[in-house]
Amino acid sequence: MSATTARRPVLTIDDLSVVYEVEQPVTAVKGASFELAAGEILGLAGESGCGKTTLAYAVNRLHKPPARIASGSIVFHDREGGDVDLLALADEELRAFRWSKLSMVFQGAMNALNPVISIRAQLEDVLVAHRPRMSKAERRERAADVLRRVGVDPSRLTSFPHELSGGMRQRVMIAMAMILEPQVMIMDEPTTALDVVVQRDILREIVRLRDELGFAVIFITHDLPLLLEISDRIAVMLRGEIVELRAADDMYRDPHHEYTRKLLGSFPSLSGSRGAFIRSGVDESPVADGAEARA
Ligand SMILES: Nc1ncnc2c1ncn2[C@@H]1O[C@H](COP(=O)(O)OP(=O)(O)OP(=O)(O)O)[C@@H](O)[C@H]1O
Ligand SMILES: [Mg+2]
């Protein structure tokens, strides 16, 4: 996907710093600058505690004290409405903006669904809040459609969260983040808690949906090899700083920063070309031979 650089930007982050104002203040994000292109998957990698979630919260302006944005700017280049300075939005404007233009799948989100409310009601609640003119029938249809898109059968709409597997709950969270067709989705470790097979399925789904619907994704994980498979470009973060940001292909072939090399080296090596598995959409599960199939 080397054409990414030619696409228009949808988000520009410039010199963003976030400080936790505790007794010994911690600058968790230090002067981060990057541009997200429309329809791009930008991976954000780095070990635990390097500031990934802090950055994601700040971009959504979901950070709370003691976190404070100490410097920088965040500009959203809205396809419909022109440039929006996110740091200048009033609370009310921000509420309207979030979910509909820019949404987030939170770290550990699959445990964030309300246990006593059906999947349908939780999906429709977002529509009630943001699309008040939608009819009930339209809401039902939209909830079913978005669930279908993430690979969950709409018969699950009447289920409660505890009746779903972890993978399904995570798909529901992704459906919820997609339901208003945002231009940018930030996904913070959306598959980390899932087993490898389910993780692969969901990643493949995200790439396919991006291709189909054209939203951009900031995909956060500590798993750099995984990002190499799905991302157009990757930012590597070390102690609050983005130390390398390049096309995934280039990073795979020739990691520049010593820390990037370390991250790549700390995982089992990948076989085959970068991303062949996820992007091909081909199921690589071994084909059972005749004897096993009959057994
Ligand atoms: N409420 C807080 N008060 C003080 N420091 C905090 C607070 N929350 C986070 N930090 C610090 O900010 C830094 C970045 O944390 P953050 O959660 O953003 O990292 P992360 O990269 O998302 O880690 P992980 O991979 O474990 O999710 C860490 O050093 C952490 O200790
Ligand atoms: Mg985190």
Coordinates of C-alpha atoms and ligand atoms in Angstrom, one line a residue:
M1 CA 0.0 0.0 0.0
S2 CA 2.7 2.5 -0.9
A3 CA 0.1 4.9 -2.4
T4 CA -0.8 5.9 1.1
T5 CA 1.3 9.0 1.1
A6 CA -0.6 10.4 -1.8
R7 CA -3.9 10.2 0.1
R8 CA -5.3 13.2 1.8
P9 CA -4.7 13.4 5.6
V10 CA -7.6 12.9 8.0
L11 CA -5.7 13.6 11.2
T12 CA -2.7 15.7 11.9
I13 CA -1.0 15.5 15.3
D14 CA 1.8 18.0 16.0
D15 CA 4.2 18.0 18.9
L16 CA 1.7 16.4 21.3
S17 CA 2.9 16.0 24.9
V18 CA 0.9 14.6 27.7
V19 CA 1.9 14.8 31.3
Y20 CA 0.6 13.0 34.4
E21 CA 0.6 15.7 37.0
V22 CA 1.4 13.5 40.0
E23 CA 4.0 14.1 42.7
Q24 CA 6.8 13.2 40.3
P25 CA 5.2 14.3 37.0
V26 CA 5.5 11.8 34.2
T27 CA 5.6 13.0 30.6
A28 CA 4.0 9.9 29.1
V29 CA 3.8 11.3 25.5
K30 CA 6.7 13.5 24.4
G31 CA 6.3 15.7 21.3
A32 CA 4.5 13.2 19.1
S33 CA 3.9 14.3 15.5
F34 CA 2.3 12.3 12.7
E35 CA -0.3 12.4 10.1
L36 CA -2.9 9.8 9.5
A37 CA -4.0 9.4 5.9
A38 CA -7.6 8.7 4.9
G39 CA -8.2 5.0 4.7
E40 CA -4.7 4.2 6.2
I41 CA -4.0 1.6 8.8
L42 CA -1.3 3.1 11.0
G43 CA 0.2 0.8 13.6
L44 CA 1.4 2.1 16.9
A45 CA 3.8 -0.3 18.7
G46 CA 5.9 -0.2 21.8
E47 CA 6.3 -2.0 25.0
S48 CA 4.0 -1.8 28.0
G49 CA 4.1 1.7 29.6
C50 CA 5.5 3.6 26.6
G51 CA 2.5 5.8 26.3
K52 CA 0.3 4.2 23.6
T53 CA -3.0 4.4 25.6
T54 CA -2.2 7.8 26.9
L55 CA -1.7 9.0 23.3
A56 CA -5.0 7.4 22.2
Y57 CA -7.0 9.0 25.0
A58 CA -5.5 12.4 24.3
V59 CA -6.4 12.2 20.6
N60 CA -10.0 11.5 21.6
R61 CA -9.7 14.1 24.4
L62 CA -10.8 11.3 26.8
H63 CA -7.9 11.9 29.1
K64 CA -8.7 12.9 32.7
P65 CA -6.7 14.5 35.5
P66 CA -4.0 13.9 36.5
A67 CA -3.3 13.6 32.7
R68 CA -2.9 17.0 31.0
I69 CA -2.1 17.9 27.4
A70 CA 1.0 20.0 27.9
S71 CA 1.6 21.0 24.3
G72 CA 0.7 20.4 20.7
S73 CA -2.2 20.3 18.4
I74 CA -4.7 17.7 17.0
V75 CA -6.5 18.6 13.8
F76 CA -9.1 16.5 12.2
H77 CA -9.6 17.0 8.5
D78 CA -13.2 16.2 8.2
R79 CA -14.3 14.9 4.8
E80 CA -17.5 16.8 5.1
G81 CA -16.8 19.8 7.3
G82 CA -13.2 20.9 6.8
D83 CA -10.6 21.2 9.5
V84 CA -11.5 20.8 13.1
D85 CA -9.1 21.8 15.9
L86 CA -9.9 19.0 18.4
L87 CA -8.3 20.8 21.3
A88 CA -10.5 23.8 20.8
L89 CA -13.9 22.0 20.8
A90 CA -16.3 22.7 23.6
D91 CA -17.5 19.6 25.5
E92 CA -20.9 19.5 23.7
E93 CA -19.2 19.7 20.3
L94 CA -16.8 17.0 21.4
R95 CA -19.5 14.6 22.4
A96 CA -21.1 15.0 19.0
F97 CA -17.8 14.5 17.3
R98 CA -16.7 11.4 19.1
W99 CA -18.1 8.1 17.8
S100 CA -19.5 9.8 14.7
K101 CA -16.2 11.1 13.3
L102 CA -13.6 9.5 15.4
S103 CA -14.2 6.4 17.5
M104 CA -12.3 4.2 19.8
V105 CA -12.1 0.6 20.8
F106 CA -10.7 0.6 24.3
Q107 CA -8.1 -1.7 25.7
G108 CA -9.9 -4.5 27.5
A109 CA -13.1 -3.3 25.8
M110 CA -14.8 -6.7 25.7
N111 CA -15.3 -6.5 29.4
A112 CA -16.8 -3.0 29.1
L113 CA -20.2 -4.0 27.7
N114 CA -23.0 -3.5 30.2
P115 CA -23.9 -7.0 31.4
V116 CA -27.6 -6.4 32.0
I117 CA -28.3 -4.8 28.6
S118 CA -28.8 -6.8 25.4
I119 CA -26.4 -6.3 22.5
R120 CA -29.2 -4.8 20.4
A121 CA -30.0 -2.1 23.0
Q122 CA -26.3 -1.3 23.5
L123 CA -25.8 -0.8 19.7
E124 CA -29.0 1.1 19.3
D125 CA -28.2 3.4 22.2
V126 CA -25.4 4.9 20.2
L127 CA -27.9 5.6 17.4
V128 CA -30.5 7.1 19.7
A129 CA -27.9 9.5 21.1
H130 CA -26.3 10.5 17.8
R131 CA -29.0 10.0 15.1
P132 CA -32.2 11.1 16.9
R133 CA -34.1 11.3 13.7
M134 CA -33.6 7.7 12.8
S135 CA -36.7 5.6 13.1
K136 CA -36.8 2.5 15.3
A137 CA -36.9 0.3 12.2
E138 CA -33.9 2.0 10.8
R139 CA -32.0 1.5 14.0
R140 CA -32.8 -2.2 14.1
E141 CA -31.7 -2.6 10.6
R142 CA -28.5 -0.7 11.2
A143 CA -27.6 -2.6 14.3
A144 CA -28.2 -5.9 12.5
D145 CA -26.1 -4.7 9.5
V146 CA -23.1 -3.6 11.5
L147 CA -23.1 -6.8 13.5
R148 CA -23.2 -8.9 10.3
R149 CA -20.3 -6.9 9.0
V150 CA -18.0 -7.8 11.9
G151 CA -19.0 -11.5 11.5
V152 CA -21.6 -11.9 14.2
D153 CA -24.9 -13.4 13.3
P154 CA -27.7 -10.8 13.8
S155 CA -29.6 -13.5 15.8
R156 CA -27.2 -12.5 18.6
L157 CA -28.8 -9.1 18.9
T158 CA -31.0 -10.4 21.7
S159 CA -28.1 -11.9 23.6
F160 CA -26.5 -10.5 26.7
P161 CA -22.8 -10.0 26.9
H162 CA -22.2 -13.1 29.1
E163 CA -23.8 -15.3 26.5
L164 CA -21.1 -14.4 24.0
S165 CA -17.5 -15.6 23.7
G166 CA -14.7 -13.1 24.3
G167 CA -14.1 -12.9 20.5
M168 CA -17.7 -12.1 19.8
R169 CA -17.8 -9.5 22.5
Q170 CA -14.8 -7.8 21.0
R171 CA -16.5 -7.9 17.6
V172 CA -19.5 -6.2 19.1
M173 CA -17.2 -3.5 20.5
I174 CA -15.8 -3.0 17.0
A175 CA -19.3 -2.9 15.5
M176 CA -20.2 -0.3 18.1
A177 CA -17.2 1.8 17.1
M178 CA -18.2 1.5 13.4
I179 CA -21.9 2.1 13.7
L180 CA -21.9 5.8 12.9
E181 CA -19.4 5.3 10.1
P182 CA -16.5 7.3 11.5
Q183 CA -13.6 8.4 9.4
V184 CA -11.1 7.3 12.0
M185 CA -11.1 4.4 14.5
I186 CA -8.5 4.1 17.2
M187 CA -8.2 0.5 18.3
D188 CA -6.2 -0.1 21.5
E189 CA -5.1 -3.7 21.8
P190 CA -8.3 -4.9 20.3
T191 CA -7.3 -8.5 20.0
T192 CA -4.6 -9.0 22.6
A193 CA -6.8 -11.0 25.0
L194 CA -8.0 -13.4 22.3
D195 CA -6.5 -16.7 21.2
V196 CA -4.4 -16.6 18.0
V197 CA -7.0 -18.0 15.6
V198 CA -9.8 -15.6 16.7
Q199 CA -7.3 -12.8 16.7
R200 CA -6.4 -13.6 13.0
D201 CA -10.0 -13.7 12.0
I202 CA -10.8 -10.3 13.6
L203 CA -7.7 -8.7 12.1
R204 CA -8.6 -10.0 8.6
E205 CA -12.1 -8.5 9.2
I206 CA -10.7 -5.1 10.1
V207 CA -8.5 -5.0 7.0
R208 CA -11.4 -6.1 4.9
L209 CA -13.8 -3.5 6.4
R210 CA -11.2 -0.8 5.9
D211 CA -10.9 -1.7 2.3
E212 CA -14.7 -1.7 1.9
L213 CA -15.6 1.4 4.0
G214 CA -12.5 3.5 3.7
F215 CA -12.0 4.5 7.4
A216 CA -8.6 5.1 8.7
V217 CA -7.3 3.1 11.7
I218 CA -4.7 3.7 14.4
F219 CA -4.1 0.2 15.6
I220 CA -2.2 -0.1 18.9
T221 CA -0.4 -3.2 20.2
H222 CA 2.9 -4.2 21.7
D223 CA 3.0 -6.9 19.0
L224 CA 5.2 -5.4 16.2
P225 CA 5.2 -8.5 14.0
L226 CA 1.4 -8.5 14.0
L227 CA 1.4 -4.8 13.0
L228 CA 3.8 -5.6 10.1
E229 CA 1.1 -7.8 8.7
I230 CA -1.8 -5.4 8.7
S231 CA -0.4 -1.8 8.7
D232 CA 0.4 0.5 5.9
R233 CA 2.8 2.4 8.1
I234 CA 4.1 1.9 11.7
A235 CA 5.1 4.2 14.4
V236 CA 7.3 2.8 17.1
M237 CA 7.1 4.4 20.5
L238 CA 9.8 4.3 23.2
R239 CA 9.3 6.0 26.6
G240 CA 6.8 8.4 25.3
E241 CA 8.5 9.3 22.0
I242 CA 7.9 8.1 18.5
V243 CA 11.4 7.0 17.5
E244 CA 10.6 5.5 14.1
L245 CA 7.7 6.0 11.7
R246 CA 7.9 4.3 8.3
A247 CA 6.1 2.2 5.7
A248 CA 5.6 -1.2 7.2
D249 CA 7.4 -2.8 4.2
D250 CA 10.5 -0.7 4.8
M251 CA 10.5 -1.3 8.5
Y252 CA 10.2 -5.0 7.9
R253 CA 13.1 -5.1 5.5
D254 CA 15.3 -2.6 7.2
P255 CA 14.4 -1.4 10.7
H256 CA 16.4 1.8 11.4
H257 CA 16.1 2.3 15.1
E258 CA 17.9 0.0 17.5
Y259 CA 14.8 -0.4 19.6
T260 CA 12.7 -1.3 16.5
R261 CA 15.2 -4.1 15.8
K262 CA 14.9 -5.2 19.4
L263 CA 11.1 -5.3 19.1
L264 CA 11.3 -7.3 15.9
G265 CA 13.9 -9.7 17.4
S266 CA 12.0 -10.4 20.5
F267 CA 9.2 -12.2 18.7
P268 CA 9.5 -15.5 16.8
S269 CA 10.5 -14.8 13.3
L270 CA 7.8 -14.6 10.6
S271 CA 7.9 -16.9 7.7
G272 CA 7.0 -15.8 4.2
S273 CA 6.4 -12.3 3.0
R274 CA 5.0 -9.6 5.2
G275 CA 1.3 -9.8 5.6
A276 CA 0.8 -12.7 3.2
F277 CA -1.4 -14.5 5.7
I278 CA -3.9 -11.7 6.7
R279 CA -4.0 -10.0 3.4
S280 CA -4.5 -13.0 1.2
G281 CA -7.7 -13.9 3.2
V282 CA -6.7 -17.5 2.6
D283 CA -7.3 -19.8 5.5
E284 CA -4.1 -21.6 6.2
S285 CA -5.4 -24.2 8.5
P286 CA -4.1 -27.5 7.5
V287 CA -6.3 -29.5 5.2
A288 CA -7.2 -32.8 6.8
D289 CA -6.3 -35.8 4.7
G290 CA -8.9 -38.4 3.8
A291 CA -8.2 -40.7 6.8
E292 CA -8.6 -37.8 9.3
A293 CA -11.7 -36.4 7.6
R294 CA -13.4 -39.8 7.9
A295 CA -12.4 -40.2 11.6
Ligands
LIG1 N1 -3.0 7.9 36.2 C1 -1.7 7.9 36.0 N2 -0.9 8.6 36.8 C2 0.4 8.6 36.7 N3 1.1 8.0 35.7 C3 0.3 7.3 34.8 C4 -1.1 7.2 34.9 N4 -1.5 6.4 33.9 C5 -0.5 6.0 33.2 N5 0.7 6.6 33.7 C6 2.1 6.4 33.2 O1 2.1 6.8 31.9 C7 3.0 5.9 31.1 C8 2.2 5.4 29.9 O2 1.1 4.6 30.2 P1 0.2 4.0 29.1 O3 -0.9 3.3 29.8 O4 -0.2 5.1 28.2 O5 1.1 2.9 28.4 P2 0.8 1.8 27.3 O6 1.9 2.0 26.2 O7 -0.6 2.0 26.8 O8 1.0 0.5 28.1 P3 0.3 -1.0 27.9 O9 1.0 -1.6 26.7 O10 0.7 -1.7 29.1 O11 -1.1 -0.8 27.7 C9 3.4 4.8 32.1 O12 4.7 5.0 32.5 C10 2.4 4.9 33.2 O13 3.0 4.5 34.4
MG2 MG -2.2 0.6 26.9

